[in-house]
Amino acid sequence: EVQLVESGGGLVQPGGSLRLSCAASGLTFSSYWMSWVRQAPGKGLEWVANIKQDGSEKYYVDSVRGRFTISRDNAKNSVYLQMNSLRAEDTAVYYCARDNAYTRDYWGQGTLVTVSS
Amino acid sequence: QSALTQPASVSGSRGQSITISCTGTSRDIGGYNYVSWYQQHPGKAPKLIIYDVSNRPSGVSSRFSGSKSGNTASLTISGLRAEDETDYYCSSYSSTSTHWMFGGGTKLTVL
């Protein structure tokens, strides 16, 4: 059974940093692209970033490019999202998801990031 | 980049069928057969119910079906049940700098 477990969320002040982690199990982690998707309170889903199997390609939504960095450690079956220069509009539940071809087929339960003073 | 356009809400009676539309452009829905649909219950993670326009993952009910015409994709739910009452999101690959687009979500009410 595929399981994705996010951690690292919390309350951070505007301009601060946070690093999210996602631990994967039940899959050959190194065979898949992985994504981060977020959902602001009461709002819809927004794709944030994804990373290729070997980490050689990374893509970001325009609103986070230059502030967020996605990375992975295949030895630890984990994907990360380093978030810097956080803004109030980054407040959201952040989900990690497995990219399977052209869809996201497995999702974690999410971790809440709140940016507020 | 604007999200894909979905109706904010739809409703239908138990046992009936409903269709949720998702409108994009030629740079996303119209240009690729990479449309997915997700079901999300409150406080839960999204669940994939349709991928590549019309394919169902293993374990997803055949009451859920997907299609596409031009720049608009559609999700049809037949034989509505009370447990279908929740939020639905479409998603598509995009050739813009935002590689993956989502719709704004549609709240389904089962009467």
mmCIF file of N, CA and C in Angstrom, chain B residues 5-89:
data_model
loop_
_atom_site.group_PDB
_atom_site.id
_atom_site.type_symbol
_atom_site.label_atom_id
_atom_site.label_comp_id
_atom_site.label_asym_id
_atom_site.label_seq_id
_atom_site.Cartn_x
_atom_site.Cartn_y
_atom_site.Cartn_z
ATOM 1 N N THR B 5 -11.860 26.557 -15.374
ATOM 2 C CA THR B 5 -13.156 27.053 -14.900
ATOM 3 C C THR B 5 -14.156 25.938 -14.674
ATOM 4 N N GLN B 6 -14.599 25.823 -13.440
ATOM 5 C CA GLN B 6 -15.651 24.868 -13.062
ATOM 6 C C GLN B 6 -16.821 25.631 -12.465
ATOM 7 N N PRO B 7 -18.046 25.084 -12.551
ATOM 8 C CA PRO B 7 -19.161 25.710 -11.834
ATOM 9 C C PRO B 7 -18.924 25.567 -10.337
ATOM 10 N N ALA B 8 -19.317 26.574 -9.587
ATOM 11 C CA ALA B 8 -19.094 26.533 -8.141
ATOM 12 C C ALA B 8 -19.901 25.430 -7.479
ATOM 13 N N SER B 9 -21.084 25.156 -8.017
ATOM 14 C CA SER B 9 -21.936 24.140 -7.414
ATOM 15 C C SER B 9 -22.839 23.495 -8.453
ATOM 16 N N VAL B 10 -23.163 22.257 -8.200
ATOM 17 C CA VAL B 10 -24.165 21.529 -8.983
ATOM 18 C C VAL B 10 -24.970 20.705 -7.995
ATOM 19 N N SER B 11 -26.158 20.329 -8.397
ATOM 20 C CA SER B 11 -26.983 19.490 -7.533
ATOM 21 C C SER B 11 -27.780 18.502 -8.367
ATOM 22 N N GLY B 12 -28.160 17.429 -7.721
ATOM 23 C CA GLY B 12 -28.968 16.413 -8.378
ATOM 24 C C GLY B 12 -29.628 15.532 -7.352
ATOM 25 N N SER B 13 -30.664 14.858 -7.754
ATOM 26 C CA SER B 13 -31.387 13.983 -6.836
ATOM 27 C C SER B 13 -30.753 12.596 -6.807
ATOM 28 N N ARG B 14 -30.979 11.917 -5.717
ATOM 29 C CA ARG B 14 -30.465 10.551 -5.594
ATOM 30 C C ARG B 14 -30.950 9.701 -6.769
ATOM 31 N N GLY B 15 -30.030 8.952 -7.334
ATOM 32 C CA GLY B 15 -30.368 8.081 -8.454
ATOM 33 C C GLY B 15 -30.234 8.730 -9.817
ATOM 34 N N GLN B 16 -30.209 10.059 -9.841
ATOM 35 C CA GLN B 16 -30.075 10.747 -11.115
ATOM 36 C C GLN B 16 -28.615 10.889 -11.497
ATOM 37 N N SER B 17 -28.378 11.528 -12.663
ATOM 38 C CA SER B 17 -27.018 11.778 -13.134
ATOM 39 C C SER B 17 -26.754 13.273 -13.179
ATOM 40 N N ILE B 18 -25.500 13.636 -12.952
ATOM 41 C CA ILE B 18 -25.100 15.029 -13.096
ATOM 42 C C ILE B 18 -23.789 15.084 -13.881
ATOM 43 N N THR B 19 -23.533 16.246 -14.442
ATOM 44 C CA THR B 19 -22.281 16.464 -15.167
ATOM 45 C C THR B 19 -21.637 17.747 -14.683
ATOM 46 N N ILE B 20 -20.351 17.667 -14.403
ATOM 47 C CA ILE B 20 -19.568 18.835 -13.999
ATOM 48 C C ILE B 20 -18.613 19.185 -15.139
ATOM 49 N N SER B 21 -18.635 20.427 -15.566
ATOM 50 C CA SER B 21 -17.776 20.853 -16.673
ATOM 51 C C SER B 21 -16.498 21.488 -16.152
ATOM 52 N N CYS B 22 -15.488 21.497 -16.995
ATOM 53 C CA CYS B 22 -14.187 22.070 -16.664
ATOM 54 C C CYS B 22 -13.636 22.663 -17.955
ATOM 55 N N THR B 23 -13.595 23.987 -18.009
ATOM 56 C CA THR B 23 -13.220 24.664 -19.251
ATOM 57 C C THR B 23 -11.834 25.278 -19.160
ATOM 58 N N GLY B 24 -11.033 25.000 -20.162
ATOM 59 C CA GLY B 24 -9.689 25.548 -20.223
ATOM 60 C C GLY B 24 -9.427 26.203 -21.557
ATOM 61 N N THR B 25 -8.232 25.995 -22.067
ATOM 62 C CA THR B 25 -7.841 26.580 -23.349
ATOM 63 C C THR B 25 -7.127 25.517 -24.187
ATOM 64 N N SER B 26 -6.689 25.937 -25.361
ATOM 65 C CA SER B 26 -5.961 25.021 -26.227
ATOM 66 C C SER B 26 -4.575 24.702 -25.676
ATOM 67 N N ARG B 27 -4.138 25.471 -24.668
ATOM 68 C CA ARG B 27 -2.817 25.236 -24.083
ATOM 69 C C ARG B 27 -2.883 24.233 -22.943
ATOM 70 N N ASP B 28 -4.072 23.820 -22.574
ATOM 71 C CA ASP B 28 -4.180 22.804 -21.528
ATOM 72 C C ASP B 28 -5.179 21.735 -21.964
ATOM 73 N N ILE B 29 -6.430 21.850 -21.565
ATOM 74 C CA ILE B 29 -7.399 20.796 -21.870
ATOM 75 C C ILE B 29 -7.485 20.504 -23.360
ATOM 76 N N GLY B 30 -7.561 21.532 -24.168
ATOM 77 C CA GLY B 30 -7.735 21.338 -25.601
ATOM 78 C C GLY B 30 -6.531 20.758 -26.304
ATOM 79 N N GLY B 31 -5.359 20.883 -25.697
ATOM 80 C CA GLY B 31 -4.144 20.458 -26.361
ATOM 81 C C GLY B 31 -3.613 19.097 -25.950
ATOM 82 N N TYR B 32 -4.145 18.561 -24.889
ATOM 83 C CA TYR B 32 -3.617 17.311 -24.334
ATOM 84 C C TYR B 32 -4.740 16.461 -23.752
ATOM 85 N N ASN B 33 -4.543 15.169 -23.786
ATOM 86 C CA ASN B 33 -5.506 14.249 -23.157
ATOM 87 C C ASN B 33 -5.037 13.865 -21.765
ATOM 88 N N TYR B 34 -4.681 14.901 -20.989
ATOM 89 C CA TYR B 34 -4.146 14.671 -19.644
ATOM 90 C C TYR B 34 -5.021 15.356 -18.602
ATOM 91 N N VAL B 35 -6.309 15.088 -18.685
ATOM 92 C CA VAL B 35 -7.259 15.636 -17.727
ATOM 93 C C VAL B 35 -7.528 14.605 -16.639
ATOM 94 N N SER B 36 -7.453 15.051 -15.399
ATOM 95 C CA SER B 36 -7.772 14.207 -14.250
ATOM 96 C C SER B 36 -8.891 14.849 -13.447
ATOM 97 N N TRP B 37 -9.595 14.015 -12.706
ATOM 98 C CA TRP B 37 -10.636 14.488 -11.789
ATOM 99 C C TRP B 37 -10.371 13.896 -10.409
ATOM 100 N N TYR B 38 -10.604 14.746 -9.381
ATOM 101 C CA TYR B 38 -10.384 14.348 -8.013
ATOM 102 C C TYR B 38 -11.643 14.610 -7.190
ATOM 103 N N GLN B 39 -11.879 13.722 -6.254
ATOM 104 C CA GLN B 39 -12.953 13.875 -5.277
ATOM 105 C C GLN B 39 -12.302 14.196 -3.944
ATOM 106 N N GLN B 40 -12.826 15.189 -3.238
ATOM 107 C CA GLN B 40 -12.247 15.553 -1.948
ATOM 108 C C GLN B 40 -13.325 15.767 -0.908
ATOM 109 N N HIS B 41 -13.333 14.909 0.084
ATOM 110 C CA HIS B 41 -14.234 15.092 1.221
ATOM 111 C C HIS B 41 -13.595 16.076 2.200
ATOM 112 N N PRO B 42 -14.411 16.768 2.988
ATOM 113 C CA PRO B 42 -13.886 17.791 3.913
ATOM 114 C C PRO B 42 -12.821 17.244 4.844
ATOM 115 N N GLY B 43 -11.706 17.947 4.914
ATOM 116 C CA GLY B 43 -10.619 17.553 5.794
ATOM 117 C C GLY B 43 -9.800 16.374 5.321
ATOM 118 N N LYS B 44 -10.075 15.896 4.116
ATOM 119 C CA LYS B 44 -9.367 14.731 3.578
ATOM 120 C C LYS B 44 -8.527 15.105 2.376
ATOM 121 N N ALA B 45 -7.614 14.208 2.016
ATOM 122 C CA ALA B 45 -6.807 14.413 0.817
ATOM 123 C C ALA B 45 -7.647 14.151 -0.432
ATOM 124 N N PRO B 46 -7.315 14.777 -1.522
ATOM 125 C CA PRO B 46 -7.997 14.471 -2.785
ATOM 126 C C PRO B 46 -7.792 13.004 -3.160
ATOM 127 N N LYS B 47 -8.802 12.455 -3.825
ATOM 128 C CA LYS B 47 -8.753 11.080 -4.311
ATOM 129 C C LYS B 47 -8.927 11.094 -5.822
ATOM 130 N N LEU B 48 -8.030 10.457 -6.533
ATOM 131 C CA LEU B 48 -8.107 10.395 -7.990
ATOM 132 C C LEU B 48 -9.266 9.504 -8.409
ATOM 133 N N ILE B 49 -10.160 10.019 -9.275
ATOM 134 C CA ILE B 49 -11.273 9.212 -9.755
ATOM 135 C C ILE B 49 -11.278 9.051 -11.279
ATOM 136 N N ILE B 50 -10.624 9.945 -11.992
ATOM 137 C CA ILE B 50 -10.509 9.849 -13.454
ATOM 138 C C ILE B 50 -9.130 10.381 -13.855
ATOM 139 N N TYR B 51 -8.458 9.683 -14.781
ATOM 140 C CA TYR B 51 -7.203 10.197 -15.321
ATOM 141 C C TYR B 51 -7.192 10.028 -16.837
ATOM 142 N N ASP B 52 -6.342 10.792 -17.484
ATOM 143 C CA ASP B 52 -6.253 10.757 -18.952
ATOM 144 C C ASP B 52 -7.635 10.859 -19.594
ATOM 145 N N VAL B 53 -8.395 11.821 -19.159
ATOM 146 C CA VAL B 53 -9.730 12.195 -19.655
ATOM 147 C C VAL B 53 -10.832 11.231 -19.227
ATOM 148 N N SER B 54 -10.617 9.925 -19.430
ATOM 149 C CA SER B 54 -11.755 9.012 -19.260
ATOM 150 C C SER B 54 -11.415 7.683 -18.595
ATOM 151 N N ASN B 55 -10.225 7.552 -18.052
ATOM 152 C CA ASN B 55 -9.829 6.292 -17.422
ATOM 153 C C ASN B 55 -10.068 6.313 -15.920
ATOM 154 N N ARG B 56 -10.575 5.198 -15.401
ATOM 155 C CA ARG B 56 -10.812 5.077 -13.971
ATOM 156 C C ARG B 56 -9.715 4.240 -13.321
ATOM 157 N N PRO B 57 -9.172 4.728 -12.197
ATOM 158 C CA PRO B 57 -8.228 3.880 -11.457
ATOM 159 C C PRO B 57 -8.940 2.646 -10.918
ATOM 160 N N SER B 58 -8.167 1.638 -10.618
ATOM 161 C CA SER B 58 -8.734 0.436 -10.029
ATOM 162 C C SER B 58 -9.456 0.782 -8.734
ATOM 163 N N GLY B 59 -10.651 0.241 -8.564
ATOM 164 C CA GLY B 59 -11.408 0.453 -7.339
ATOM 165 C C GLY B 59 -12.390 1.611 -7.384
ATOM 166 N N VAL B 60 -12.300 2.429 -8.413
ATOM 167 C CA VAL B 60 -13.240 3.551 -8.543
ATOM 168 C C VAL B 60 -14.508 3.069 -9.250
ATOM 169 N N SER B 61 -15.641 3.466 -8.718
ATOM 170 C CA SER B 61 -16.925 3.015 -9.246
ATOM 171 C C SER B 61 -17.128 3.403 -10.702
ATOM 172 N N SER B 62 -17.774 2.517 -11.447
ATOM 173 C CA SER B 62 -18.088 2.790 -12.852
ATOM 174 C C SER B 62 -19.163 3.858 -12.996
ATOM 175 N N ARG B 63 -19.722 4.306 -11.882
ATOM 176 C CA ARG B 63 -20.684 5.414 -11.927
ATOM 177 C C ARG B 63 -20.000 6.733 -12.307
ATOM 178 N N PHE B 64 -18.679 6.758 -12.178
ATOM 179 C CA PHE B 64 -17.907 7.945 -12.531
ATOM 180 C C PHE B 64 -17.345 7.775 -13.950
ATOM 181 N N SER B 65 -17.569 8.773 -14.802
ATOM 182 C CA SER B 65 -17.030 8.709 -16.152
ATOM 183 C C SER B 65 -16.581 10.102 -16.596
ATOM 184 N N GLY B 66 -15.603 10.128 -17.496
ATOM 185 C CA GLY B 66 -15.067 11.396 -17.974
ATOM 186 C C GLY B 66 -15.046 11.463 -19.485
ATOM 187 N N SER B 67 -15.075 12.693 -19.995
ATOM 188 C CA SER B 67 -15.022 12.908 -21.437
ATOM 189 C C SER B 67 -14.425 14.284 -21.700
ATOM 190 N N LYS B 68 -14.188 14.561 -22.978
ATOM 191 C CA LYS B 68 -13.633 15.858 -23.359
ATOM 192 C C LYS B 68 -14.106 16.230 -24.750
ATOM 193 N N SER B 69 -14.393 17.526 -24.931
ATOM 194 C CA SER B 69 -14.725 18.044 -26.249
ATOM 195 C C SER B 69 -14.093 19.422 -26.384
ATOM 196 N N GLY B 70 -13.171 19.540 -27.292
ATOM 197 C CA GLY B 70 -12.479 20.819 -27.451
ATOM 198 C C GLY B 70 -11.733 21.206 -26.188
ATOM 199 N N ASN B 71 -12.018 22.399 -25.704
ATOM 200 C CA ASN B 71 -11.337 22.907 -24.514
ATOM 201 C C ASN B 71 -12.085 22.616 -23.223
ATOM 202 N N THR B 72 -13.113 21.784 -23.284
ATOM 203 C CA THR B 72 -13.925 21.491 -22.103
ATOM 204 C C THR B 72 -13.944 19.998 -21.797
ATOM 205 N N ALA B 73 -13.614 19.691 -20.544
ATOM 206 C CA ALA B 73 -13.713 18.316 -20.046
ATOM 207 C C ALA B 73 -14.940 18.211 -19.159
ATOM 208 N N SER B 74 -15.446 16.998 -19.021
ATOM 209 C CA SER B 74 -16.643 16.789 -18.212
ATOM 210 C C SER B 74 -16.519 15.540 -17.363
ATOM 211 N N LEU B 75 -17.064 15.622 -16.160
ATOM 212 C CA LEU B 75 -17.182 14.471 -15.257
ATOM 213 C C LEU B 75 -18.666 14.192 -15.085
ATOM 214 N N THR B 76 -19.070 12.966 -15.347
ATOM 215 C CA THR B 76 -20.456 12.561 -15.146
ATOM 216 C C THR B 76 -20.520 11.544 -14.023
ATOM 217 N N ILE B 77 -21.432 11.771 -13.103
ATOM 218 C CA ILE B 77 -21.687 10.829 -12.014
ATOM 219 C C ILE B 77 -23.119 10.341 -12.179
ATOM 220 N N SER B 78 -23.272 9.048 -12.370
ATOM 221 C CA SER B 78 -24.602 8.478 -12.558
ATOM 222 C C SER B 78 -25.051 7.783 -11.277
ATOM 223 N N GLY B 79 -26.364 7.576 -11.153
ATOM 224 C CA GLY B 79 -26.896 6.909 -9.973
ATOM 225 C C GLY B 79 -26.446 7.575 -8.686
ATOM 226 N N LEU B 80 -26.666 8.891 -8.604
ATOM 227 C CA LEU B 80 -26.171 9.661 -7.463
ATOM 228 C C LEU B 80 -26.521 9.022 -6.121
ATOM 229 N N ARG B 81 -25.516 9.049 -5.231
ATOM 230 C CA ARG B 81 -25.694 8.543 -3.872
ATOM 231 C C ARG B 81 -25.341 9.645 -2.885
ATOM 232 N N ALA B 82 -25.823 9.503 -1.666
ATOM 233 C CA ALA B 82 -25.556 10.514 -0.640
ATOM 234 C C ALA B 82 -24.055 10.719 -0.443
ATOM 235 N N GLU B 83 -23.291 9.643 -0.541
ATOM 236 C CA GLU B 83 -21.844 9.753 -0.292
ATOM 237 C C GLU B 83 -21.091 10.468 -1.409
ATOM 238 N N ASP B 84 -21.776 10.759 -2.514
ATOM 239 C CA ASP B 84 -21.137 11.515 -3.594
ATOM 240 C C ASP B 84 -21.118 13.013 -3.296
ATOM 241 N N GLU B 85 -21.861 13.412 -2.262
ATOM 242 C CA GLU B 85 -21.964 14.831 -1.934
ATOM 243 C C GLU B 85 -20.652 15.316 -1.332
ATOM 244 N N THR B 86 -19.889 16.058 -2.136
ATOM 245 C CA THR B 86 -18.609 16.602 -1.704
ATOM 246 C C THR B 86 -18.043 17.480 -2.814
ATOM 247 N N ASP B 87 -16.742 17.784 -2.751
ATOM 248 C CA ASP B 87 -16.101 18.652 -3.729
ATOM 249 C C ASP B 87 -15.361 17.852 -4.804
ATOM 250 N N TYR B 88 -15.397 18.387 -6.021
ATOM 251 C CA TYR B 88 -14.727 17.745 -7.155
ATOM 252 C C TYR B 88 -13.839 18.770 -7.872
ATOM 253 N N TYR B 89 -12.629 18.333 -8.244
ATOM 254 C CA TYR B 89 -11.670 19.197 -8.911
ATOM 255 C C TYR B 89 -11.185 18.554 -10.205
#
